[in-house]
């Protein structure tokens, strides 16, 4: 069965601190994504990647960096966390880009104080 | 601007009734359309999807209707049940080579009352 795991599942960070959210998939998928969930906004794409060592900007990349060191791993990095980045973050993988089924992780709830 | 829009943030339907969830999109080049379901504190899961070469797809109690000229698609759930209560996210994608990305709407919270 498809498996996407995220860590940490929950984190409290201070404003200006660095936060790294990690994602690991065992689906052998080329595509991986980071989405952010906010009430009233659904899921918004932050960064995505379709090959190791390469990342692409999504619709709301400002304030976020991404890293894809291997096919299995995709990280989202907040160098200077801000209050507005409090949200639930979902990682996903897919076999066939945006037109394939996305398999989501459990979500990471980030609270920036 | 929002490329994929769900104008109704919430919908309440009686058990046994038909739930109709709507989605509008801006880019007439989108060629893939999907509906995802999300329970509270859970991750979204794919319900049903269609390509732009069909106008309708059925899967059990679910039917997706695609109106390309109106840039609109909808999800109909017949015989709605309390376990259908969830947030439904519509999504669309434009297949551009190897970098296709799925764009989601804001979500509609469906409540099926018994």
Tab-separated table of N, CA, C and O in Angstrom, chain B residues 1-78:
chain	number	residue	atom	x	y	z
B	1	UNK	N	-4.854	35.080	-8.804
B	1	UNK	CA	-6.215	34.760	-8.388
B	1	UNK	C	-6.408	33.266	-8.235
B	1	UNK	O	-5.571	32.474	-8.653
B	2	UNK	N	-7.502	32.917	-7.640
B	2	UNK	CA	-7.815	31.524	-7.384
B	2	UNK	C	-8.190	30.870	-8.700
B	2	UNK	O	-9.183	31.233	-9.320
B	3	UNK	N	-7.448	29.878	-9.138
B	3	UNK	CA	-7.706	29.253	-10.423
B	3	UNK	C	-8.825	28.220	-10.345
B	3	UNK	O	-9.438	27.905	-11.364
B	4	UNK	N	-9.029	27.677	-9.170
B	4	UNK	CA	-10.075	26.677	-8.956
B	4	UNK	C	-10.886	27.137	-7.756
B	4	UNK	O	-10.326	27.361	-6.681
B	5	UNK	N	-12.193	27.295	-7.961
B	5	UNK	CA	-13.027	27.882	-6.915
B	5	UNK	C	-14.218	27.007	-6.558
B	5	UNK	O	-14.894	26.467	-7.433
B	6	UNK	N	-14.459	26.903	-5.260
B	6	UNK	CA	-15.660	26.268	-4.759
B	6	UNK	C	-16.433	27.363	-4.028
B	6	UNK	O	-16.024	27.808	-2.969
B	7	UNK	N	-17.519	27.788	-4.615
B	7	UNK	CA	-18.220	28.968	-4.096
B	7	UNK	C	-19.004	28.692	-2.833
B	7	UNK	O	-19.325	29.616	-2.072
B	8	UNK	N	-19.329	27.437	-2.580
B	8	UNK	CA	-20.100	27.106	-1.377
B	8	UNK	C	-19.173	26.517	-0.323
B	8	UNK	O	-18.695	25.400	-0.484
B	9	UNK	N	-18.940	27.238	0.767
B	9	UNK	CA	-18.070	26.682	1.806
B	9	UNK	C	-18.719	25.537	2.580
B	9	UNK	O	-18.014	24.710	3.163
B	10	UNK	N	-20.060	25.468	2.544
B	10	UNK	CA	-20.728	24.400	3.270
B	10	UNK	C	-22.032	24.019	2.586
B	10	UNK	O	-22.621	24.803	1.844
B	11	UNK	N	-22.460	22.777	2.869
B	11	UNK	CA	-23.687	22.233	2.286
B	11	UNK	C	-24.254	21.215	3.265
B	11	UNK	O	-23.507	20.375	3.777
B	12	UNK	N	-25.562	21.281	3.496
B	12	UNK	CA	-26.225	20.308	4.352
B	12	UNK	C	-27.291	19.581	3.549
B	12	UNK	O	-28.086	20.222	2.862
B	13	UNK	N	-27.282	18.267	3.625
B	13	UNK	CA	-28.206	17.435	2.866
B	13	UNK	C	-28.823	16.406	3.817
B	13	UNK	O	-28.143	15.916	4.737
B	14	UNK	N	-30.082	16.087	3.573
B	14	UNK	CA	-30.748	15.049	4.358
B	14	UNK	C	-30.241	13.675	3.930
B	14	UNK	O	-29.938	13.436	2.746
B	15	UNK	N	-30.188	12.765	4.878
B	15	UNK	CA	-29.799	11.390	4.567
B	15	UNK	C	-30.725	10.831	3.496
B	15	UNK	O	-31.946	11.006	3.549
B	16	UNK	N	-30.127	10.196	2.503
B	16	UNK	CA	-30.891	9.645	1.397
B	16	UNK	C	-31.024	10.585	0.212
B	16	UNK	O	-31.395	10.161	-0.890
B	17	UNK	N	-30.690	11.844	0.400
B	17	UNK	CA	-30.807	12.831	-0.663
B	17	UNK	C	-29.588	12.857	-1.567
B	17	UNK	O	-28.632	12.088	-1.393
B	18	UNK	N	-29.638	13.742	-2.531
B	18	UNK	CA	-28.505	13.906	-3.461
B	18	UNK	C	-27.679	15.117	-3.041
B	18	UNK	O	-28.216	16.219	-2.896
B	19	UNK	N	-26.394	14.890	-2.887
B	19	UNK	CA	-25.475	15.996	-2.590
B	19	UNK	C	-24.839	16.438	-3.899
B	19	UNK	O	-24.338	15.609	-4.664
B	20	UNK	N	-24.876	17.728	-4.141
B	20	UNK	CA	-24.280	18.275	-5.372
B	20	UNK	C	-23.225	19.304	-4.976
B	20	UNK	O	-23.527	20.327	-4.366
B	21	UNK	N	-21.995	19.001	-5.323
B	21	UNK	CA	-20.861	19.869	-4.995
B	21	UNK	C	-20.320	20.459	-6.290
B	21	UNK	O	-20.150	19.742	-7.279
B	22	UNK	N	-20.076	21.754	-6.284
B	22	UNK	CA	-19.711	22.456	-7.503
B	22	UNK	C	-18.314	23.046	-7.459
B	22	UNK	O	-17.817	23.433	-6.400
B	23	UNK	N	-17.727	23.158	-8.643
B	23	UNK	CA	-16.371	23.691	-8.761
B	23	UNK	C	-16.242	24.439	-10.087
B	23	UNK	O	-16.677	23.924	-11.137
B	24	UNK	N	-15.677	25.609	-10.062
B	24	UNK	CA	-15.419	26.396	-11.253
B	24	UNK	C	-13.918	26.582	-11.425
B	24	UNK	O	-13.182	26.669	-10.446
B	25	UNK	N	-13.475	26.648	-12.668
B	25	UNK	CA	-12.062	26.850	-12.909
B	25	UNK	C	-11.857	27.931	-13.964
B	25	UNK	O	-12.758	28.239	-14.743
B	26	UNK	N	-10.661	28.503	-13.969
B	26	UNK	CA	-10.396	29.637	-14.853
B	26	UNK	C	-9.634	29.261	-16.122
B	26	UNK	O	-9.866	29.838	-17.175
B	27	UNK	N	-8.730	28.319	-16.003
B	27	UNK	CA	-7.861	27.986	-17.124
B	27	UNK	C	-8.520	26.948	-18.029
B	27	UNK	O	-8.675	25.786	-17.638
B	28	UNK	N	-8.907	27.356	-19.232
B	28	UNK	CA	-9.607	26.411	-20.103
B	28	UNK	C	-8.667	25.363	-20.700
B	28	UNK	O	-9.095	24.509	-21.479
B	29	UNK	N	-7.391	25.420	-20.337
B	29	UNK	CA	-6.452	24.390	-20.779
B	29	UNK	C	-6.351	23.224	-19.787
B	29	UNK	O	-5.688	22.229	-20.080
B	30	UNK	N	-6.968	23.361	-18.620
B	30	UNK	CA	-6.948	22.249	-17.671
B	30	UNK	C	-7.504	21.008	-18.344
B	30	UNK	O	-8.505	21.067	-19.064
B	31	UNK	N	-6.855	19.875	-18.131
B	31	UNK	CA	-7.309	18.658	-18.791
B	31	UNK	C	-7.495	17.480	-17.850
B	31	UNK	O	-7.687	16.336	-18.293
B	32	UNK	N	-7.459	17.749	-16.570
B	32	UNK	CA	-7.657	16.693	-15.575
B	32	UNK	C	-8.414	17.309	-14.400
B	32	UNK	O	-8.071	18.400	-13.938
B	33	UNK	N	-9.449	16.595	-13.930
B	33	UNK	CA	-10.302	17.127	-12.874
B	33	UNK	C	-10.560	16.028	-11.852
B	33	UNK	O	-10.803	14.878	-12.215
B	34	UNK	N	-10.497	16.406	-10.577
B	34	UNK	CA	-10.604	15.396	-9.531
B	34	UNK	C	-11.357	15.928	-8.325
B	34	UNK	O	-11.452	17.141	-8.100
B	35	UNK	N	-11.888	14.983	-7.562
B	35	UNK	CA	-12.498	15.296	-6.268
B	35	UNK	C	-11.803	14.470	-5.206
B	35	UNK	O	-11.641	13.253	-5.346
B	36	UNK	N	-11.380	15.150	-4.133
B	36	UNK	CA	-10.768	14.505	-2.981
B	36	UNK	C	-11.686	14.694	-1.777
B	36	UNK	O	-12.394	15.693	-1.657
B	37	UNK	N	-11.625	13.741	-0.870
B	37	UNK	CA	-12.437	13.767	0.344
B	37	UNK	C	-11.512	13.845	1.535
B	37	UNK	O	-10.475	13.168	1.577
B	38	UNK	N	-11.878	14.664	2.506
B	38	UNK	CA	-11.032	14.815	3.678
B	38	UNK	C	-11.873	14.825	4.945
B	38	UNK	O	-12.748	15.668	5.116
B	39	UNK	N	-11.576	13.867	5.824
B	39	UNK	CA	-12.179	13.861	7.151
B	39	UNK	C	-11.318	14.737	8.070
B	39	UNK	O	-10.131	14.910	7.827
B	40	UNK	N	-11.912	15.295	9.141
B	40	UNK	CA	-11.137	16.118	10.080
B	40	UNK	C	-9.936	15.356	10.616
B	40	UNK	O	-10.039	14.165	10.933
B	41	UNK	N	-8.808	16.020	10.667
B	41	UNK	CA	-7.560	15.452	11.192
B	41	UNK	C	-7.061	14.250	10.392
B	41	UNK	O	-6.258	13.463	10.887
B	42	UNK	N	-7.545	14.110	9.180
B	42	UNK	CA	-7.044	13.068	8.290
B	42	UNK	C	-6.507	13.686	7.014
B	42	UNK	O	-6.713	14.873	6.739
B	43	UNK	N	-5.843	12.901	6.230
B	43	UNK	CA	-5.310	13.415	4.969
B	43	UNK	C	-6.339	13.217	3.851
B	43	UNK	O	-7.191	12.341	3.916
B	44	UNK	N	-6.263	14.047	2.813
B	44	UNK	CA	-7.197	13.911	1.683
B	44	UNK	C	-6.958	12.605	0.926
B	44	UNK	O	-5.823	12.133	0.807
B	45	UNK	N	-8.042	12.053	0.405
B	45	UNK	CA	-7.935	10.847	-0.424
B	45	UNK	C	-8.743	11.058	-1.703
B	45	UNK	O	-9.796	11.706	-1.686
B	46	UNK	N	-8.257	10.497	-2.790
B	46	UNK	CA	-8.917	10.656	-4.077
B	46	UNK	C	-10.236	9.886	-4.105
B	46	UNK	O	-10.290	8.709	-3.758
B	47	UNK	N	-11.285	10.591	-4.553
B	47	UNK	CA	-12.591	9.937	-4.714
B	47	UNK	C	-12.802	9.494	-6.154
B	47	UNK	O	-13.153	8.352	-6.426
B	48	UNK	N	-12.638	10.430	-7.060
B	48	UNK	CA	-12.939	10.174	-8.460
B	48	UNK	C	-12.280	11.248	-9.305
B	48	UNK	O	-12.086	12.380	-8.841
B	49	UNK	N	-11.901	10.883	-10.527
B	49	UNK	CA	-11.260	11.848	-11.417
B	49	UNK	C	-11.708	11.605	-12.846
B	49	UNK	O	-12.154	10.504	-13.192
B	50	UNK	N	-11.590	12.655	-13.674
B	50	UNK	CA	-11.919	12.527	-15.090
B	50	UNK	C	-10.915	13.308	-15.915
B	50	UNK	O	-10.324	14.279	-15.441
B	51	UNK	N	-10.739	12.878	-17.148
B	51	UNK	CA	-9.954	13.633	-18.110
B	51	UNK	C	-10.895	14.507	-18.924
B	51	UNK	O	-12.097	14.296	-18.946
B	52	UNK	N	-10.341	15.459	-19.637
B	52	UNK	CA	-11.172	16.432	-20.342
B	52	UNK	C	-11.872	15.858	-21.568
B	52	UNK	O	-12.704	16.535	-22.176
B	53	UNK	N	-11.561	14.619	-21.943
B	53	UNK	CA	-12.182	14.044	-23.137
B	53	UNK	C	-13.513	13.359	-22.835
B	53	UNK	O	-14.133	12.785	-23.736
B	54	UNK	N	-13.957	13.412	-21.565
B	54	UNK	CA	-15.266	12.858	-21.222
B	54	UNK	C	-16.076	13.926	-20.494
B	54	UNK	O	-15.520	14.836	-19.875
B	55	UNK	N	-17.406	13.818	-20.578
B	55	UNK	CA	-18.285	14.786	-19.922
B	55	UNK	C	-18.850	14.272	-18.614
B	55	UNK	O	-19.386	15.045	-17.816
B	56	UNK	N	-18.723	12.965	-18.417
B	56	UNK	CA	-19.375	12.367	-17.257
B	56	UNK	C	-18.658	11.070	-16.904
B	56	UNK	O	-18.208	10.329	-17.782
B	57	UNK	N	-18.569	10.830	-15.609
B	57	UNK	CA	-18.027	9.547	-15.158
B	57	UNK	C	-18.759	9.122	-13.907
B	57	UNK	O	-18.920	9.913	-12.967
B	58	UNK	N	-19.194	7.874	-13.891
B	58	UNK	CA	-19.909	7.332	-12.736
B	58	UNK	C	-19.065	6.273	-12.038
B	58	UNK	O	-18.350	5.517	-12.669
B	59	UNK	N	-19.209	6.244	-10.709
B	59	UNK	CA	-18.546	5.222	-9.910
B	59	UNK	C	-19.396	5.005	-8.676
B	59	UNK	O	-19.306	5.737	-7.699
B	60	UNK	N	-20.264	4.011	-8.746
B	60	UNK	CA	-21.152	3.745	-7.621
B	60	UNK	C	-22.108	4.898	-7.385
B	60	UNK	O	-22.819	5.333	-8.287
B	61	UNK	N	-22.092	5.461	-6.186
B	61	UNK	CA	-22.976	6.578	-5.864
B	61	UNK	C	-22.426	7.923	-6.340
B	61	UNK	O	-23.090	8.947	-6.207
B	62	UNK	N	-21.241	7.902	-6.883
B	62	UNK	CA	-20.577	9.143	-7.299
B	62	UNK	C	-20.667	9.342	-8.806
B	62	UNK	O	-20.476	8.399	-9.577
B	63	UNK	N	-20.949	10.590	-9.219
B	63	UNK	CA	-20.917	10.958	-10.626
B	63	UNK	C	-20.251	12.314	-10.744
B	63	UNK	O	-20.606	13.244	-10.021
B	64	UNK	N	-19.293	12.398	-11.648
B	64	UNK	CA	-18.677	13.690	-11.965
B	64	UNK	C	-19.214	14.147	-13.308
B	64	UNK	O	-19.221	13.384	-14.283
B	65	UNK	N	-19.670	15.403	-13.353
B	65	UNK	CA	-20.109	16.021	-14.597
B	65	UNK	C	-19.112	17.127	-14.945
B	65	UNK	O	-18.787	17.958	-14.107
B	66	UNK	N	-18.670	17.140	-16.199
B	66	UNK	CA	-17.713	18.153	-16.643
B	66	UNK	C	-18.346	19.002	-17.746
B	66	UNK	O	-18.788	18.466	-18.776
B	67	UNK	N	-18.368	20.285	-17.527
B	67	UNK	CA	-18.901	21.238	-18.508
B	67	UNK	C	-17.737	22.129	-18.942
B	67	UNK	O	-17.439	23.147	-18.318
B	68	UNK	N	-17.085	21.743	-20.024
B	68	UNK	CA	-15.874	22.446	-20.441
B	68	UNK	C	-16.184	23.858	-20.932
B	68	UNK	O	-15.427	24.800	-20.653
B	69	UNK	N	-17.272	24.031	-21.638
B	69	UNK	CA	-17.591	25.373	-22.158
B	69	UNK	C	-17.882	26.341	-21.018
B	69	UNK	O	-17.559	27.526	-21.091
B	70	UNK	N	-18.461	25.816	-19.932
B	70	UNK	CA	-18.760	26.644	-18.777
B	70	UNK	C	-17.655	26.671	-17.745
B	70	UNK	O	-17.776	27.338	-16.713
B	71	UNK	N	-16.581	25.921	-18.012
B	71	UNK	CA	-15.451	25.797	-17.075
B	71	UNK	C	-15.956	25.461	-15.673
B	71	UNK	O	-15.675	26.160	-14.678
B	72	UNK	N	-16.715	24.371	-15.624
B	72	UNK	CA	-17.376	23.979	-14.392
B	72	UNK	C	-17.425	22.460	-14.310
B	72	UNK	O	-17.617	21.786	-15.333
B	73	UNK	N	-17.198	21.919	-13.128
B	73	UNK	CA	-17.456	20.505	-12.922
B	73	UNK	C	-18.090	20.294	-11.555
B	73	UNK	O	-17.965	21.148	-10.663
B	74	UNK	N	-18.811	19.206	-11.446
B	74	UNK	CA	-19.552	18.960	-10.215
B	74	UNK	C	-19.462	17.491	-9.822
B	74	UNK	O	-19.189	16.613	-10.651
B	75	UNK	N	-19.711	17.261	-8.546
B	75	UNK	CA	-19.755	15.909	-7.987
B	75	UNK	C	-21.153	15.693	-7.423
B	75	UNK	O	-21.619	16.485	-6.601
B	76	UNK	N	-21.809	14.650	-7.888
B	76	UNK	CA	-23.116	14.280	-7.367
B	76	UNK	C	-22.959	12.997	-6.551
B	76	UNK	O	-22.374	12.022	-7.044
B	77	UNK	N	-23.481	13.032	-5.329
B	77	UNK	CA	-23.467	11.855	-4.473
B	77	UNK	C	-24.917	11.473	-4.222
B	77	UNK	O	-25.664	12.214	-3.576
B	78	UNK	N	-25.338	10.338	-4.743
B	78	UNK	CA	-26.715	9.888	-4.530
B	78	UNK	C	-26.810	9.092	-3.234
B	78	UNK	O	-25.804	8.595	-2.715
